[in-house]
PDB file of C-alpha atoms and ligand atoms in Angstrom:
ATOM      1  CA  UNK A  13      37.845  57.933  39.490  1.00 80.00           C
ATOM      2  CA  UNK A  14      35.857  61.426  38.887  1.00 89.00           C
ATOM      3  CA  UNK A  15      33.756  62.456  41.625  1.00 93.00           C
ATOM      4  CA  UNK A  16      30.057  63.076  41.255  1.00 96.00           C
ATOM      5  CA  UNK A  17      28.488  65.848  44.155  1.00 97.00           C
ATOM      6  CA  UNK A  18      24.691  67.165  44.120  1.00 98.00           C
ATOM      7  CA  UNK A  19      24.722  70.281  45.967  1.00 98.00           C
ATOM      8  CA  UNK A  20      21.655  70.586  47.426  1.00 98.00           C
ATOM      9  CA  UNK A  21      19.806  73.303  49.270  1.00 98.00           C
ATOM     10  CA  UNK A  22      17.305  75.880  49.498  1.00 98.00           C
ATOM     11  CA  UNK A  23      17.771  78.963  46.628  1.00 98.00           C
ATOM     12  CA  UNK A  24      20.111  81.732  48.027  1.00 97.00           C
ATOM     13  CA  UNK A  25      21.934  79.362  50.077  1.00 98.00           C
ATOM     14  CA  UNK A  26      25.491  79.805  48.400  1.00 98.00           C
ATOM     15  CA  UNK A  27      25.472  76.711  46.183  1.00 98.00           C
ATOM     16  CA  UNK A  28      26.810  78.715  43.219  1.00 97.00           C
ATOM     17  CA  UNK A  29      29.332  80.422  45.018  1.00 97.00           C
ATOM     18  CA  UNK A  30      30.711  77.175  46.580  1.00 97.00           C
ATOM     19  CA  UNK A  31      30.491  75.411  42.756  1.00 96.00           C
ATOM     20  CA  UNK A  32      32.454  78.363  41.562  1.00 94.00           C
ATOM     21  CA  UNK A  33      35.250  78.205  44.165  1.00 95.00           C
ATOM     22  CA  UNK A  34      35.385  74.507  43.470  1.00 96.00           C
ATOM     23  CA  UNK A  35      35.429  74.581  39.982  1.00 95.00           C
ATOM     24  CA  UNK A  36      38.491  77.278  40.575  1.00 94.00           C
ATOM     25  CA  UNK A  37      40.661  75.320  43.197  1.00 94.00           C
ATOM     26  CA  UNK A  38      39.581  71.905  42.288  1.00 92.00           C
ATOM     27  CA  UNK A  39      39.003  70.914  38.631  1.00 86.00           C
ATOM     28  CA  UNK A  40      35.430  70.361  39.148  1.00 93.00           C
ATOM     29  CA  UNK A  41      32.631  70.945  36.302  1.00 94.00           C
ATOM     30  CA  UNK A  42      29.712  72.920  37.738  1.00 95.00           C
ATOM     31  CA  UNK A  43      26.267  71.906  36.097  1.00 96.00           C
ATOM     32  CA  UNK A  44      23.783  74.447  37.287  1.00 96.00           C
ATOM     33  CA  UNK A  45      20.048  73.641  35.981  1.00 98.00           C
ATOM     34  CA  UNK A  46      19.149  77.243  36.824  1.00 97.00           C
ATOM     35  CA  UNK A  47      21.947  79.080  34.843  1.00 95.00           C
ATOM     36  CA  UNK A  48      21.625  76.474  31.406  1.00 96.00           C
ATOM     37  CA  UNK A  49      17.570  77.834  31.956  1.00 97.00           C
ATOM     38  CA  UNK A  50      18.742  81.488  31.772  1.00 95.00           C
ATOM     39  CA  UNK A  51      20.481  81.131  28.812  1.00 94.00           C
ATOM     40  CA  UNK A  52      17.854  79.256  27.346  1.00 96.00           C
ATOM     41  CA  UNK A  53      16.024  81.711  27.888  1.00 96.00           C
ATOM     42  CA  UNK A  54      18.130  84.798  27.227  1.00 94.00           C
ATOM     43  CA  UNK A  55      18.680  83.463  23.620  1.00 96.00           C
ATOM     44  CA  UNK A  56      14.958  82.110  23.150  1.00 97.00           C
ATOM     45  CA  UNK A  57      14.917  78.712  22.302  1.00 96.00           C
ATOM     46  CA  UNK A  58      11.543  76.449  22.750  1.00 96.00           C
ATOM     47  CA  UNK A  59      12.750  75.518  25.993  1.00 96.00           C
ATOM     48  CA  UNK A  60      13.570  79.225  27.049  1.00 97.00           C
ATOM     49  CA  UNK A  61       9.835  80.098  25.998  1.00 97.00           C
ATOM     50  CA  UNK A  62       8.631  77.141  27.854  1.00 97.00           C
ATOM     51  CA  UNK A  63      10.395  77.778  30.833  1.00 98.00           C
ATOM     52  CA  UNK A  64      10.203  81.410  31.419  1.00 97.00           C
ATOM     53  CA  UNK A  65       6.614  81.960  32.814  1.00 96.00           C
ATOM     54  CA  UNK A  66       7.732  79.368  35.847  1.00 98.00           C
ATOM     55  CA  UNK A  67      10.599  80.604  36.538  1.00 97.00           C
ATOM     56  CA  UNK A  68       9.078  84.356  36.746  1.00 96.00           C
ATOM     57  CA  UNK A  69       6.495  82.771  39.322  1.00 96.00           C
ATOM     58  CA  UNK A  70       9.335  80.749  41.245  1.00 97.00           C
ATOM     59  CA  UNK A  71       7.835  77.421  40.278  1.00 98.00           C
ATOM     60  CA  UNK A  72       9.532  74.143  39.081  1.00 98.00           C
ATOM     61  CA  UNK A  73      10.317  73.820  35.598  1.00 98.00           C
ATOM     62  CA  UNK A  74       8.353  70.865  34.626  1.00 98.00           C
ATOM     63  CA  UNK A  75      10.741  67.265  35.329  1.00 98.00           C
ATOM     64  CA  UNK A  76      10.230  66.560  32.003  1.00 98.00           C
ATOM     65  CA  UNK A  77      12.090  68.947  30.304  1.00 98.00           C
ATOM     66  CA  UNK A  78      14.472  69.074  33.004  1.00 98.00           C
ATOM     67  CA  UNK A  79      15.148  65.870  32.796  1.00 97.00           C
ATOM     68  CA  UNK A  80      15.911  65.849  28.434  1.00 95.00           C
ATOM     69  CA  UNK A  81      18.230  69.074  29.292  1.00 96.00           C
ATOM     70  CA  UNK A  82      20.026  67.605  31.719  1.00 95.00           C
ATOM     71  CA  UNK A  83      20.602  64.194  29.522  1.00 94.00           C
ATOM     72  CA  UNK A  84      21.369  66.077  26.780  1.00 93.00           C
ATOM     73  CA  UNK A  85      24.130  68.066  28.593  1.00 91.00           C
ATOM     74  CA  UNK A  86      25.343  64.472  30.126  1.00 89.00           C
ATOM     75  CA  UNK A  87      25.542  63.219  26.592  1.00 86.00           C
ATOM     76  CA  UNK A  88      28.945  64.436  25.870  1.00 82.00           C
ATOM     77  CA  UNK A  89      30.473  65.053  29.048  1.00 77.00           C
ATOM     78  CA  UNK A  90      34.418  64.144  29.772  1.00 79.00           C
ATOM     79  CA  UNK A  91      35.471  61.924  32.515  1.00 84.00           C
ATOM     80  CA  UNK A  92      35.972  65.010  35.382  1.00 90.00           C
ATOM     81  CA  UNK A  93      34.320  65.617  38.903  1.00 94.00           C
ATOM     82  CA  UNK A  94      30.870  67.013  38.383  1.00 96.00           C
ATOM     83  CA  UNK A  95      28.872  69.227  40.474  1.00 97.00           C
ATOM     84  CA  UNK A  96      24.950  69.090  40.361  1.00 97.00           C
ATOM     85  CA  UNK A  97      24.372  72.542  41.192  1.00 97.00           C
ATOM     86  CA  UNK A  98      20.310  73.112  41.748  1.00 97.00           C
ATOM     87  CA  UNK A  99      19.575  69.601  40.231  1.00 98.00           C
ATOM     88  CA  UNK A 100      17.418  67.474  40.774  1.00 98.00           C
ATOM     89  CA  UNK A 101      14.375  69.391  42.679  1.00 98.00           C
ATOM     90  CA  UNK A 102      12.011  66.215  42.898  1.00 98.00           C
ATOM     91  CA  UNK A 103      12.479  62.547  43.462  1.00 98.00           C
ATOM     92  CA  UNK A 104      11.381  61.923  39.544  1.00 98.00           C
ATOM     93  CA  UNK A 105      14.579  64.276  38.789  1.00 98.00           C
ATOM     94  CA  UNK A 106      16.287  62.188  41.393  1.00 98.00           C
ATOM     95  CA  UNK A 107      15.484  58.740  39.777  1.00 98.00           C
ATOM     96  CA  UNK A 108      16.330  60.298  36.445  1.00 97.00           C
ATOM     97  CA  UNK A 109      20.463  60.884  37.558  1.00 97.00           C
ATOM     98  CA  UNK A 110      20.580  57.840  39.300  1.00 97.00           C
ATOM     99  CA  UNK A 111      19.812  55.853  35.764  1.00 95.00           C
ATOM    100  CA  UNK A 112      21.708  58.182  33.450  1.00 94.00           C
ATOM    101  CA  UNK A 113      24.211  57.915  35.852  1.00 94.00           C
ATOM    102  CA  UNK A 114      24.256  54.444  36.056  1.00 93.00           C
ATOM    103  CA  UNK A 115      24.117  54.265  32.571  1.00 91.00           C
ATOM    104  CA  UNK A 116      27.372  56.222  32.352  1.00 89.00           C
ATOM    105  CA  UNK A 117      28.670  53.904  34.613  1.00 90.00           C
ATOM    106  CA  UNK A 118      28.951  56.869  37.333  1.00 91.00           C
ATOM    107  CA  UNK A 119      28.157  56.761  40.978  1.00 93.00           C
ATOM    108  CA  UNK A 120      27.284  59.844  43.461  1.00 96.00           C
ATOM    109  CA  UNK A 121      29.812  59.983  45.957  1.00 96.00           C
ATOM    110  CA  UNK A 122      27.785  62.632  47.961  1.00 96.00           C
ATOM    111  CA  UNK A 123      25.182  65.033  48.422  1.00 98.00           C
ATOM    112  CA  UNK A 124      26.136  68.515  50.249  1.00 98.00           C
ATOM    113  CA  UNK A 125      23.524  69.314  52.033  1.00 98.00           C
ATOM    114  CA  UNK A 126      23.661  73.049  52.596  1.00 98.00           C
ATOM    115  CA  UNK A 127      21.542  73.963  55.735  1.00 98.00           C
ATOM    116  CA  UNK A 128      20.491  77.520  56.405  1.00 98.00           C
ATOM    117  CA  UNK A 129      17.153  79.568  57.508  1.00 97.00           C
ATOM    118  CA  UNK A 130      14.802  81.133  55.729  1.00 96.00           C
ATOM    119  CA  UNK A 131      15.609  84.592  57.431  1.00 97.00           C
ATOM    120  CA  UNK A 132      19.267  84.273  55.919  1.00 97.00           C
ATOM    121  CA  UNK A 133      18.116  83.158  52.171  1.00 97.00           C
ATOM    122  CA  UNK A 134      15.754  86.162  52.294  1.00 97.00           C
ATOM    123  CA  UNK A 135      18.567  88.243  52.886  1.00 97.00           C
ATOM    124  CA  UNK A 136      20.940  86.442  50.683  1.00 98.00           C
ATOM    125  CA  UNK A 137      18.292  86.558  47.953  1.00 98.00           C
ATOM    126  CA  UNK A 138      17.168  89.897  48.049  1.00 97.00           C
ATOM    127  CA  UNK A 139      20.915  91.586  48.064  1.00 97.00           C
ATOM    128  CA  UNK A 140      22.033  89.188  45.207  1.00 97.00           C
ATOM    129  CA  UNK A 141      23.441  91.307  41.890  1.00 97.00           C
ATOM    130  CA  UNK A 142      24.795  88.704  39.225  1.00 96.00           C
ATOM    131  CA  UNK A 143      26.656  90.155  36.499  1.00 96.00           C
ATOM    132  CA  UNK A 144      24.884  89.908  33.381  1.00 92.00           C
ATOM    133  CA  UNK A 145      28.214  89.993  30.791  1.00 92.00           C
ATOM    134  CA  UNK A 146      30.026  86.934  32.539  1.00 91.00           C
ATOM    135  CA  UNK A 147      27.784  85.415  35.611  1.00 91.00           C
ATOM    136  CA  UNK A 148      30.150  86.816  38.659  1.00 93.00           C
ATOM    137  CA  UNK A 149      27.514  86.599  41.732  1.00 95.00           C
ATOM    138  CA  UNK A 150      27.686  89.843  44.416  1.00 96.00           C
ATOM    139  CA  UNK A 151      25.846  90.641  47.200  1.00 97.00           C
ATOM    140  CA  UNK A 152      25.365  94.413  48.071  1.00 96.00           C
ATOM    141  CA  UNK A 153      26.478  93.691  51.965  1.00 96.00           C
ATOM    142  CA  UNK A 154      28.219  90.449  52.162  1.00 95.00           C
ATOM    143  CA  UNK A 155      30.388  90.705  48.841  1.00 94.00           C
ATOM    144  CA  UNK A 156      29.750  94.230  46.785  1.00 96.00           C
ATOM    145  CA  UNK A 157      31.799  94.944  43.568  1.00 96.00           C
ATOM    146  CA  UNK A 158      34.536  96.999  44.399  1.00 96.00           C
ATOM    147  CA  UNK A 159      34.000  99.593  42.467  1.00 92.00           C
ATOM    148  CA  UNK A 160      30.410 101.022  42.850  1.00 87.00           C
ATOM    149  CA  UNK A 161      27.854  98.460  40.848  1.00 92.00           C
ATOM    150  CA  UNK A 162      30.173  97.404  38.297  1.00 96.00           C
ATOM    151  CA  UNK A 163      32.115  93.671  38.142  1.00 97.00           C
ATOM    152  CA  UNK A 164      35.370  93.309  39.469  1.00 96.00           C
ATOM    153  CA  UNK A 165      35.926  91.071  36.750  1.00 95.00           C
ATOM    154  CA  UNK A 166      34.749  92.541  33.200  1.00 95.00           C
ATOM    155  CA  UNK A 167      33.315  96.212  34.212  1.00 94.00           C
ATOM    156  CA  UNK A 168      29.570  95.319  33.378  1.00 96.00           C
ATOM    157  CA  UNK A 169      27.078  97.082  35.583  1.00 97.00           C
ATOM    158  CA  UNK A 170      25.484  94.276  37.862  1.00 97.00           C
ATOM    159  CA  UNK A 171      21.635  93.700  38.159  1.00 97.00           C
ATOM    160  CA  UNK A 172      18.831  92.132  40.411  1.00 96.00           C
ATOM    161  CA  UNK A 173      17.626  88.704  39.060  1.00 95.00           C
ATOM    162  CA  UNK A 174      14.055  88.761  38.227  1.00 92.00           C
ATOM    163  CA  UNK A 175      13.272  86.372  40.664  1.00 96.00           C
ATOM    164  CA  UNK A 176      15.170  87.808  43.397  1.00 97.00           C
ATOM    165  CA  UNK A 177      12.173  90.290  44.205  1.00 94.00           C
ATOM    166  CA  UNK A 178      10.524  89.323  47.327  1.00 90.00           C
ATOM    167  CA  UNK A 179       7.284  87.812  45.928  1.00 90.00           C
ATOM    168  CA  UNK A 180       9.040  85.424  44.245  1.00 96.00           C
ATOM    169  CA  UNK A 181      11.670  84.517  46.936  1.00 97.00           C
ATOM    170  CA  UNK A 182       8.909  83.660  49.162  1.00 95.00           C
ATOM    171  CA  UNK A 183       7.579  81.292  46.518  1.00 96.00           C
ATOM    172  CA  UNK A 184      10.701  79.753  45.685  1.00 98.00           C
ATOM    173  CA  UNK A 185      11.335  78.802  49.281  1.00 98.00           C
ATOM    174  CA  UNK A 186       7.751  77.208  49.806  1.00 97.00           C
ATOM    175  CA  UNK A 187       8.269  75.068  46.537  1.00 98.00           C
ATOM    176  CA  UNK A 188      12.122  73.874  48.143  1.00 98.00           C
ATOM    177  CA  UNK A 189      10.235  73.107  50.981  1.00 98.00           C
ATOM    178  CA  UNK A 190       7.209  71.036  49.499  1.00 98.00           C
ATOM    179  CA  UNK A 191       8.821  70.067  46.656  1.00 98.00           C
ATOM    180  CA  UNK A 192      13.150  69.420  47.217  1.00 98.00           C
ATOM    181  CA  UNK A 193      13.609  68.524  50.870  1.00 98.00           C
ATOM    182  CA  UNK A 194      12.506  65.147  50.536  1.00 98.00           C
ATOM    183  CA  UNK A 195      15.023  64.480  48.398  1.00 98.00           C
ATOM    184  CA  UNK A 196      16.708  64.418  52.100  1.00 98.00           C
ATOM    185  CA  UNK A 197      15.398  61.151  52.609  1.00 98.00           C
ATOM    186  CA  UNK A 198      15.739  59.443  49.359  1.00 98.00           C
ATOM    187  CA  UNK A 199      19.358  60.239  49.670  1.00 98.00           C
ATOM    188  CA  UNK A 200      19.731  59.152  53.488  1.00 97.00           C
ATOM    189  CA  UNK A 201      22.967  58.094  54.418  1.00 96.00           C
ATOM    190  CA  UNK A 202      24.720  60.093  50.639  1.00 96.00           C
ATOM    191  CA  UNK A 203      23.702  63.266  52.476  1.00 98.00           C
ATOM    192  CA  UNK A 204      26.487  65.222  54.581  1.00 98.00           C
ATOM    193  CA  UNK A 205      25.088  68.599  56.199  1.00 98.00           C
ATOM    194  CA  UNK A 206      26.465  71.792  55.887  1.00 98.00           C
ATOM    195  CA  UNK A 207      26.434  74.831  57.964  1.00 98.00           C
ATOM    196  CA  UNK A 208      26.203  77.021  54.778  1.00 98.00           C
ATOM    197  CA  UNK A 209      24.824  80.290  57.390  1.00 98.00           C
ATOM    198  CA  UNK A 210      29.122  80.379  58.091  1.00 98.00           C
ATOM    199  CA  UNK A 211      31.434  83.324  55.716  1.00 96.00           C
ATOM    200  CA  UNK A 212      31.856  81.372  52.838  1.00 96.00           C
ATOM    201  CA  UNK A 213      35.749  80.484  53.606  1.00 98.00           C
ATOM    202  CA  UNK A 214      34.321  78.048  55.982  1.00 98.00           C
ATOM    203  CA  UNK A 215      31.701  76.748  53.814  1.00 98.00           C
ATOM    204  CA  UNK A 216      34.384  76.401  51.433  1.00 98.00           C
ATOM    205  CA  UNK A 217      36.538  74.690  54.106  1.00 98.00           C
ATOM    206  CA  UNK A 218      33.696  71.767  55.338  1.00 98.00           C
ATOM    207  CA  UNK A 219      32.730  71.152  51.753  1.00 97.00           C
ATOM    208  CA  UNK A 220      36.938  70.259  50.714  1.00 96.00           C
ATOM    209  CA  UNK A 221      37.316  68.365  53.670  1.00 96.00           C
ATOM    210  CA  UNK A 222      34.005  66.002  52.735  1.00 94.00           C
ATOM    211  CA  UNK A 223      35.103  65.395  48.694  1.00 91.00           C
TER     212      UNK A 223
HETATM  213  P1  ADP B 310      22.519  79.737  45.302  1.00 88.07           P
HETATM  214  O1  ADP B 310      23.398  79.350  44.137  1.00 88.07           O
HETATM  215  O2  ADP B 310      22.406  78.658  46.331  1.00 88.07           O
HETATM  216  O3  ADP B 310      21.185  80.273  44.877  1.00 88.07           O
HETATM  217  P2  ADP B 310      24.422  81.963  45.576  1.00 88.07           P
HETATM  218  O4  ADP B 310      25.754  81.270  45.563  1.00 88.07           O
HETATM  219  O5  ADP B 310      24.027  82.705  44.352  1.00 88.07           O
HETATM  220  O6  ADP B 310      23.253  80.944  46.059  1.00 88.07           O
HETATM  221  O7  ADP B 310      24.437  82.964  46.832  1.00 88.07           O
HETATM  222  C1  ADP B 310      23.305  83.779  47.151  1.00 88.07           C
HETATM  223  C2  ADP B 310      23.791  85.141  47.659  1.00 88.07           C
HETATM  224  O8  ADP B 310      24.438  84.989  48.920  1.00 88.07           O
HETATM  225  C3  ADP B 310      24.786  85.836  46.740  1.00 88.07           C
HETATM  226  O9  ADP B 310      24.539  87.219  46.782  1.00 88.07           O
HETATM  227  C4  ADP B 310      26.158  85.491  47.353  1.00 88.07           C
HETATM  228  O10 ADP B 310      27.123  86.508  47.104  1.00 88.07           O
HETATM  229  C5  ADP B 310      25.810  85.421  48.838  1.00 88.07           C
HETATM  230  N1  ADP B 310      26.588  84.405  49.565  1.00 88.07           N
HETATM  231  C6  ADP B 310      26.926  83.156  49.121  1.00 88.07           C
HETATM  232  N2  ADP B 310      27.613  82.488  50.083  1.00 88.07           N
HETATM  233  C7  ADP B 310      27.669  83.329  51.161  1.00 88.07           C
HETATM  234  C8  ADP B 310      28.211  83.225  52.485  1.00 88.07           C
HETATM  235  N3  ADP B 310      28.816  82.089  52.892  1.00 88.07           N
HETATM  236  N4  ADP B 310      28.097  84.280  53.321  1.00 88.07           N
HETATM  237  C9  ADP B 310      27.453  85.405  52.913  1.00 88.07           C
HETATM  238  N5  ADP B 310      26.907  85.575  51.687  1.00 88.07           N
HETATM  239  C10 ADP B 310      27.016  84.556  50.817  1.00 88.07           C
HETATM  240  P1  AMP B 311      18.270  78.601  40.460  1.00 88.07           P
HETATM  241  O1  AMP B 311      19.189  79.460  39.662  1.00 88.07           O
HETATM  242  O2  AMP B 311      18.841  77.240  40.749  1.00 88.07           O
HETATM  243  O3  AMP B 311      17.779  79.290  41.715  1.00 88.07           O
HETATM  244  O4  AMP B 311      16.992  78.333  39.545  1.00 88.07           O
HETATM  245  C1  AMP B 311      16.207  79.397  39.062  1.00 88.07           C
HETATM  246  C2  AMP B 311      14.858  78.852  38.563  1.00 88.07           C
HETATM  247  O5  AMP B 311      15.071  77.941  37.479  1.00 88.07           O
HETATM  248  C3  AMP B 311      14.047  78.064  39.596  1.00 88.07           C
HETATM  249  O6  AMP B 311      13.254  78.896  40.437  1.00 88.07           O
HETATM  250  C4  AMP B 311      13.181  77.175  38.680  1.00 88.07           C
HETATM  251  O7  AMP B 311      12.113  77.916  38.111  1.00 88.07           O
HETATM  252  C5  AMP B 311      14.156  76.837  37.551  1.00 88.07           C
HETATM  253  N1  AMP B 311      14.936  75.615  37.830  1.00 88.07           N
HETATM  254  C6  AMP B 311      16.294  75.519  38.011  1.00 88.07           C
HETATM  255  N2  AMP B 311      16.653  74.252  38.214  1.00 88.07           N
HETATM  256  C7  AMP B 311      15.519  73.509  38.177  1.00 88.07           C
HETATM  257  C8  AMP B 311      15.239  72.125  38.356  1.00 88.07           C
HETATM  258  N3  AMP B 311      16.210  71.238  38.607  1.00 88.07           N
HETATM  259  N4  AMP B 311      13.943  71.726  38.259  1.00 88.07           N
HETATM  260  C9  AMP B 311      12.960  72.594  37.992  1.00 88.07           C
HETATM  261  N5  AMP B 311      13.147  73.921  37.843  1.00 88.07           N
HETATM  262  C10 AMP B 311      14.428  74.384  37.930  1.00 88.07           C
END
């Protein structure tokens, strides 16, 4: 039976580094709300237009466009282990995968809940470079491009997210606070904490051992 995993967790806290090494080593699908957004809104579609001006302020998308995206995407989606990467941000997002889920006769098997400080997402946040040709993620301390600025992978010169500048971090973590970590309790006993401050081997490591 395919697995079903929300990854949840404060922005910056390695969710899409731990959904790419799983999609490499374990066949899973990696659904990340925040990267179907950025193409959205890299190739201007209404909901690109609509979204942009939040995402620029580090605000919540609204639910209900969330919400159509994401059932859109789950529309035609095979029978393999799927990673909610960054989804869902409020209990209405929450209820929202628990009936499309149900609907697709799919239940979660767990929720990764990836604990860290605010100090270390600051940090994490504001040394991020993502590579804009194919999506690589870097960080100028923890995991630079070996070759000055450029990606290992396809040679494009890496950039600063938009919403990696420190205004906007700060924002982002208030809204996880007020708005995402009560999703800790509506999950309850689904939830298995992570130590996701540890090298991300051993992130890597806890998060195998739970699925
Ligand atoms: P999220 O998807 O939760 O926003 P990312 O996976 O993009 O977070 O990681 C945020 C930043 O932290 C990136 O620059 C990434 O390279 C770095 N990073 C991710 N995991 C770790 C880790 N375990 N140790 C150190 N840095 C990490
Ligand atoms: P992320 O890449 O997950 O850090 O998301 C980047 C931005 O996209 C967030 O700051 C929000 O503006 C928006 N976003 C991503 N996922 C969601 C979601 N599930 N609900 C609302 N907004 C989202």
């Amino acid at each position: 039976m395919a697995k079903t995993v929300v990854f949840l967790g404060p922005p910056g806290a390695g969710k899409g580094t731990q959904s790419s090494l799983l999609t490499e080593r374990m066949s899973f699908i990696q659904l990340s709300t925040g990267d179907m957004l950025r193409d959205a809104v890299r190739n201007q579609t209404p909901l690109g237009i609509k979204a942009k001006s939040y995402m620029d302020q580090g605000k919540l998308v609204p639910d209900e466009l969330i919400i159509e995206l994401i059932e859109e995407k789950l529309e035609s989606l095979p029978d393999r282990n799927i990673i909610f990467d960054g989804f869902p941000r409020t209990i209405k997002q929450a209820e929202a995968l628990d009936s499309l889920l149900e609907r697709k006769g799919r239940a979660l098997d767990a929720v990764i809940l990836f604990k860290i400080d605010d100090e270390e997402v600051i940090r994490r946040l504001s040394g991020r470079r993502v590579c804009p040709g194919c999506g690589a993620v870097y960080h100028v301390v923890y995991n630079p491009p070996k070759v000055d600025e450029t990606c290992d992978r396809c040679a494009t010169k890496v950039a600063q997210r938009d919403d990696d500048k420190e205004e906007v971090i700060r924002n982002r973590i208030e809204v996880y606070h007020s708005q995402t970590w009560p999703l800790v309790d509506y999950y309850g006993h689904k939830v298995v904490v992570v130590d996701a401050s540890l090298d991300k081997e051993s992130v890597y490591n806890k998060i195998s051992s739970v699925l």
